Amino acid sequence: MSQTIKLYGKMLTFSRLKIYENNLIDIKNQLQQMLDNNPISNELPIVIDSEVELELDTLIDMLWSMNVQPIGVVSGVLNDQAKELKLAIFPADGKRIERLPNTDKPSTPAPQSEPAPPANQPNDKTPEVVDAPVQAVATSTQSTTLITAQDHSIKLASGIHTQMLRSGQSLQHLGGDLTIIGGVNDGAEAITDNSLHIYGRGLGRLVAGATGDKNARIFCQKFNPSLVSVAGTFCLRDAIPAEMIDQPVQVTYDEENGLIFTLLKQL
């Protein structure tokens, strides 16, 4: 039998069910084999990522009968059915709504160094860790399409955006840290391949290390994102430790523990 589906990603927040054919019997048989071989995956929350049209309501009923919990779909051929069924629609890899340029000119590339967290204090202040780092429930995916520069001849550097990112807007930057002065609203996203600094409230989707930089970090004055990601490992708002919400936070990546959240305090 040819492969009909592929299930991948750490089962921590959710996993993605990739569907290549619309034969529900084959889907059920192959998924059941996976569940039988890995009982811990039962009651598994998943996002459906289908490349083909199929009867979404029938698929969902089948998944629930198998003790698998569908929580939404990846944007694509199932969007209309998902809207009718009131399911969440997650953005497809690499698909963005509105791309914004930096509102300030790029600065001169700086040498690699420890990025400083945002704060409304003079620059001579230094951050102090006031709570022990907290490991969050996170999901790692290898399916993310890496963001690439459209013109590789352009010498990219750290960027600054001085306005608020509104819902539906996406700010993507390569080649250096990205600093946002105005904050990020729900429904917006800020993406950089290095570290991300937010001088304000960070809602929406916050992504650092988009091309796999495991040393990238996120600094946010008021942290409450719908999704946060560093180096391809991400988690949703419900999985972020409650004590981090609306606080000044640093997010880092650890090979063994995934995302690490640390409260910051200005001296």
Tab-separated table of C-alpha atoms in Angstrom:
chain	number	residue	atom	x	y	z
A	1	MET	CA	0.000	0.000	0.000
A	2	SER	CA	1.370	3.438	-0.892
A	3	GLN	CA	1.787	5.960	1.878
A	4	THR	CA	-1.437	7.911	2.281
A	5	ILE	CA	-0.590	10.024	5.302
A	6	LYS	CA	2.362	11.161	7.365
A	7	LEU	CA	2.179	12.111	11.050
A	8	TYR	CA	5.084	14.132	12.370
A	9	GLY	CA	6.131	16.639	15.028
A	10	LYS	CA	6.651	16.221	18.750
A	11	MET	CA	3.365	15.525	20.523
A	12	LEU	CA	3.646	18.257	23.089
A	13	THR	CA	1.241	20.990	22.101
A	14	PHE	CA	-0.115	19.378	18.947
A	15	SER	CA	1.047	17.346	15.980
A	16	ARG	CA	0.229	17.735	12.312
A	17	LEU	CA	-1.612	15.098	10.310
A	18	LYS	CA	-0.426	15.415	6.714
A	19	ILE	CA	-2.874	13.937	4.195
A	20	TYR	CA	-1.882	13.171	0.611
A	21	GLU	CA	-4.926	11.205	-0.631
A	22	ASN	CA	-8.654	11.424	0.090
A	23	ASN	CA	-9.335	7.726	0.709
A	24	LEU	CA	-10.711	7.803	4.259
A	25	ILE	CA	-10.392	4.038	4.671
A	26	ASP	CA	-6.669	4.142	3.923
A	27	ILE	CA	-6.277	7.137	6.216
A	28	LYS	CA	-8.012	5.310	9.047
A	29	ASN	CA	-6.042	2.094	8.572
A	30	GLN	CA	-2.654	3.791	8.459
A	31	LEU	CA	-3.393	6.123	11.336
A	32	GLN	CA	-4.650	3.227	13.430
A	33	GLN	CA	-1.355	1.429	12.816
A	34	MET	CA	0.529	4.477	14.045
A	35	LEU	CA	-1.619	4.715	17.165
A	36	ASP	CA	-1.272	0.994	17.877
A	37	ASN	CA	2.513	1.283	17.632
A	38	ASN	CA	2.570	4.349	19.869
A	39	PRO	CA	-0.204	4.190	22.501
A	40	ILE	CA	0.973	7.423	24.088
A	41	SER	CA	-0.399	9.202	21.025
A	42	ASN	CA	-3.981	8.411	22.039
A	43	GLU	CA	-6.042	11.501	22.832
A	44	LEU	CA	-3.582	13.282	20.576
A	45	PRO	CA	-4.494	16.881	19.588
A	46	ILE	CA	-3.726	17.401	15.907
A	47	VAL	CA	-3.969	19.930	13.104
A	48	ILE	CA	-5.128	18.569	9.733
A	49	ASP	CA	-2.883	19.504	6.807
A	50	SER	CA	-4.426	18.160	3.612
A	51	GLU	CA	-3.183	18.514	0.057
A	52	VAL	CA	-6.442	17.129	-1.354
A	53	GLU	CA	-10.149	17.865	-1.090
A	54	LEU	CA	-12.039	15.488	1.185
A	55	GLU	CA	-15.163	15.435	3.373
A	56	LEU	CA	-13.848	17.248	6.418
A	57	ASP	CA	-16.842	16.563	8.667
A	58	THR	CA	-16.579	12.823	7.972
A	59	LEU	CA	-12.831	12.885	8.630
A	60	ILE	CA	-13.350	14.693	11.937
A	61	ASP	CA	-15.983	12.186	13.089
A	62	MET	CA	-13.605	9.372	12.188
A	63	LEU	CA	-10.715	10.952	14.096
A	64	TRP	CA	-12.806	11.464	17.232
A	65	SER	CA	-13.922	7.819	17.060
A	66	MET	CA	-10.205	6.894	17.091
A	67	ASN	CA	-9.615	9.012	20.198
A	68	VAL	CA	-7.757	11.669	18.206
A	69	GLN	CA	-8.748	15.308	18.759
A	70	PRO	CA	-8.722	17.540	15.643
A	71	ILE	CA	-8.319	21.189	16.667
A	72	GLY	CA	-8.058	22.852	13.268
A	73	VAL	CA	-6.703	22.778	9.726
A	74	VAL	CA	-3.711	24.278	7.962
A	75	SER	CA	-4.871	26.952	5.528
A	76	GLY	CA	-5.488	25.468	2.098
A	77	VAL	CA	-8.064	23.365	0.262
A	78	LEU	CA	-10.137	22.736	3.418
A	79	ASN	CA	-10.607	26.383	4.416
A	80	ASP	CA	-14.274	26.708	3.380
A	81	GLN	CA	-15.291	23.494	5.120
A	82	ALA	CA	-13.327	24.471	8.230
A	83	LYS	CA	-15.135	27.811	8.396
A	84	GLU	CA	-18.526	26.077	8.145
A	85	LEU	CA	-17.513	23.690	10.939
A	86	LYS	CA	-16.041	26.568	12.991
A	87	LEU	CA	-12.599	24.957	13.142
A	88	ALA	CA	-9.394	26.925	13.652
A	89	ILE	CA	-7.420	27.713	10.477
A	90	PHE	CA	-3.654	27.910	10.972
A	91	PRO	CA	-1.436	29.789	8.474
A	92	ALA	CA	0.265	27.599	5.899
A	93	ASP	CA	4.045	27.476	5.998
A	94	GLY	CA	5.492	30.487	4.210
A	95	LYS	CA	2.046	31.987	3.471
A	96	ARG	CA	1.632	35.510	4.806
A	97	ILE	CA	-1.121	38.082	4.502
A	98	GLU	CA	0.682	41.403	4.254
A	99	ARG	CA	4.421	41.908	4.230
A	100	LEU	CA	5.713	45.167	5.678
A	101	PRO	CA	9.095	46.861	5.207
A	102	ASN	CA	11.115	48.183	8.105
A	103	THR	CA	10.094	51.752	8.882
A	104	ASP	CA	13.697	52.746	9.678
A	105	LYS	CA	16.724	52.232	7.462
A	106	PRO	CA	18.798	49.137	8.265
A	107	SER	CA	21.661	49.766	10.624
A	108	THR	CA	25.240	48.717	10.011
A	109	PRO	CA	25.650	44.995	10.673
A	110	ALA	CA	26.822	44.477	14.235
A	111	PRO	CA	29.042	41.688	15.531
A	112	GLN	CA	27.321	38.742	17.208
A	113	SER	CA	26.745	39.581	20.840
A	114	GLU	CA	24.294	39.011	23.655
A	115	PRO	CA	21.124	40.977	22.724
A	116	ALA	CA	19.715	43.326	25.322
A	117	PRO	CA	16.075	43.006	26.414
A	118	PRO	CA	13.700	45.899	25.721
A	119	ALA	CA	12.903	48.283	28.542
A	120	ASN	CA	11.563	51.798	29.104
A	121	GLN	CA	14.657	52.688	31.089
A	122	PRO	CA	18.006	54.313	30.234
A	123	ASN	CA	20.416	52.206	28.238
A	124	ASP	CA	22.828	51.752	31.147
A	125	LYS	CA	20.346	49.489	32.910
A	126	THR	CA	20.951	45.756	32.751
A	127	PRO	CA	18.417	42.958	33.062
A	128	GLU	CA	18.205	40.741	36.086
A	129	VAL	CA	16.667	37.282	36.094
A	130	VAL	CA	14.235	37.306	38.990
A	131	ASP	CA	12.607	33.910	38.532
A	132	ALA	CA	14.051	30.564	37.551
A	133	PRO	CA	13.623	29.744	33.855
A	134	VAL	CA	10.416	27.904	33.076
A	135	GLN	CA	10.174	25.179	30.451
A	136	ALA	CA	7.017	25.458	28.375
A	137	VAL	CA	5.085	22.795	26.545
A	138	ALA	CA	6.370	23.225	23.009
A	139	THR	CA	6.096	21.698	19.585
A	140	SER	CA	8.946	21.190	17.138
A	141	THR	CA	8.180	20.856	13.446
A	142	GLN	CA	10.515	20.118	10.592
A	143	SER	CA	7.974	21.063	7.952
A	144	THR	CA	8.319	24.845	8.238
A	145	THR	CA	9.304	26.540	5.001
A	146	LEU	CA	12.314	28.701	5.794
A	147	ILE	CA	12.027	32.346	4.879
A	148	THR	CA	14.638	33.351	2.315
A	149	ALA	CA	15.790	36.715	1.039
A	150	GLN	CA	14.385	37.579	-2.384
A	151	ASP	CA	17.636	39.298	-3.424
A	152	HIS	CA	20.725	37.615	-2.023
A	153	SER	CA	22.896	40.475	-3.295
A	154	ILE	CA	21.377	42.841	-0.730
A	155	LYS	CA	23.450	43.209	2.425
A	156	LEU	CA	20.890	42.835	5.191
A	157	ALA	CA	21.319	44.170	8.716
A	158	SER	CA	19.388	44.603	11.918
A	159	GLY	CA	16.028	46.297	11.367
A	160	ILE	CA	13.786	48.628	13.334
A	161	HIS	CA	10.023	49.018	12.954
A	162	THR	CA	8.636	52.072	14.744
A	163	GLN	CA	4.920	51.434	14.300
A	164	MET	CA	2.380	49.035	15.760
A	165	LEU	CA	1.894	45.809	13.805
A	166	ARG	CA	-1.849	45.514	13.231
A	167	SER	CA	-3.952	42.378	12.734
A	168	GLY	CA	-3.263	40.823	9.334
A	169	GLN	CA	0.185	42.382	8.983
A	170	SER	CA	3.416	40.398	8.812
A	171	LEU	CA	6.879	41.871	9.321
A	172	GLN	CA	9.668	39.563	8.142
A	173	HIS	CA	13.358	40.355	8.438
A	174	LEU	CA	16.549	38.475	7.553
A	175	GLY	CA	20.172	39.126	8.400
A	176	GLY	CA	20.017	40.590	11.887
A	177	ASP	CA	17.939	41.316	14.956
A	178	LEU	CA	14.480	42.843	14.533
A	179	THR	CA	13.321	45.567	16.931
A	180	ILE	CA	9.683	46.647	17.098
A	181	ILE	CA	8.900	49.863	18.954
A	182	GLY	CA	5.108	49.913	18.743
A	183	GLY	CA	4.213	46.344	19.734
A	184	VAL	CA	2.438	43.487	17.969
A	185	ASN	CA	-1.357	43.125	17.945
A	186	ASP	CA	-3.320	39.856	17.852
A	187	GLY	CA	-3.511	38.528	14.301
A	188	ALA	CA	-0.161	40.076	13.333
A	189	GLU	CA	3.237	38.404	13.168
A	190	ALA	CA	6.884	39.406	13.551
A	191	ILE	CA	9.511	37.052	12.083
A	192	THR	CA	13.300	37.265	12.085
A	193	ASP	CA	16.148	34.822	11.626
A	194	ASN	CA	17.989	36.344	14.604
A	195	SER	CA	16.689	37.781	17.868
A	196	LEU	CA	13.401	39.655	18.245
A	197	HIS	CA	13.016	42.681	20.551
A	198	ILE	CA	9.579	44.145	21.299
A	199	TYR	CA	9.325	47.453	23.149
A	200	GLY	CA	5.655	47.113	24.019
A	201	ARG	CA	2.985	44.445	24.149
A	202	GLY	CA	3.702	41.285	22.179
A	203	LEU	CA	0.525	39.592	20.998
A	204	GLY	CA	0.096	37.719	17.707
A	205	ARG	CA	2.840	35.385	16.434
A	206	LEU	CA	6.417	36.060	17.566
A	207	VAL	CA	9.131	34.128	15.704
A	208	ALA	CA	12.914	34.313	16.207
A	209	GLY	CA	15.581	32.097	14.667
A	210	ALA	CA	13.290	31.459	11.690
A	211	THR	CA	16.084	29.839	9.681
A	212	GLY	CA	17.157	27.608	12.550
A	213	ASP	CA	19.403	29.814	14.709
A	214	LYS	CA	19.285	28.070	18.105
A	215	ASN	CA	20.991	31.028	19.794
A	216	ALA	CA	18.220	33.450	18.816
A	217	ARG	CA	16.115	34.964	21.585
A	218	ILE	CA	12.885	36.886	22.046
A	219	PHE	CA	12.675	39.839	24.433
A	220	CYS	CA	9.276	41.382	25.115
A	221	GLN	CA	8.168	44.010	27.615
A	222	LYS	CA	4.610	42.701	27.914
A	223	PHE	CA	4.450	39.099	26.766
A	224	ASN	CA	1.168	37.477	25.685
A	225	PRO	CA	1.561	35.999	22.169
A	226	SER	CA	-0.862	33.664	20.411
A	227	LEU	CA	2.195	31.704	19.216
A	228	VAL	CA	5.875	31.976	20.126
A	229	SER	CA	8.708	30.226	18.282
A	230	VAL	CA	12.494	30.045	18.498
A	231	ALA	CA	14.523	27.969	16.022
A	232	GLY	CA	11.441	26.080	14.804
A	233	THR	CA	10.199	25.022	18.248
A	234	PHE	CA	6.958	26.712	19.163
A	235	CYS	CA	4.016	26.711	21.534
A	236	LEU	CA	0.599	28.338	21.680
A	237	ARG	CA	-0.704	30.835	24.224
A	238	ASP	CA	-2.450	28.151	26.296
A	239	ALA	CA	0.879	26.348	26.803
A	240	ILE	CA	2.823	29.399	28.006
A	241	PRO	CA	3.344	29.384	31.805
A	242	ALA	CA	0.690	31.607	33.384
A	243	GLU	CA	3.234	33.572	35.410
A	244	MET	CA	4.827	34.810	32.181
A	245	ILE	CA	1.690	36.403	30.739
A	246	ASP	CA	1.827	40.224	30.480
A	247	GLN	CA	5.295	40.267	32.071
A	248	PRO	CA	8.734	41.255	30.709
A	249	VAL	CA	10.024	37.952	29.365
A	250	GLN	CA	13.011	36.430	27.606
A	251	VAL	CA	12.464	33.309	25.484
A	252	THR	CA	15.377	31.031	24.577
A	253	TYR	CA	15.809	27.592	23.038
A	254	ASP	CA	17.376	24.576	24.730
A	255	GLU	CA	18.214	21.350	22.867
A	256	GLU	CA	16.841	19.084	25.594
A	257	ASN	CA	14.024	21.166	27.081
A	258	GLY	CA	12.657	23.140	24.143
A	259	LEU	CA	11.532	26.703	24.857
A	260	ILE	CA	12.670	28.332	28.107
A	261	PHE	CA	10.792	31.355	29.463
A	262	THR	CA	12.517	33.695	31.935
A	263	LEU	CA	11.079	36.710	33.745
A	264	LEU	CA	13.231	39.830	33.491
A	265	LYS	CA	13.491	42.767	35.863
A	266	GLN	CA	15.102	46.126	35.269
A	267	LEU	CA	17.587	47.202	37.936
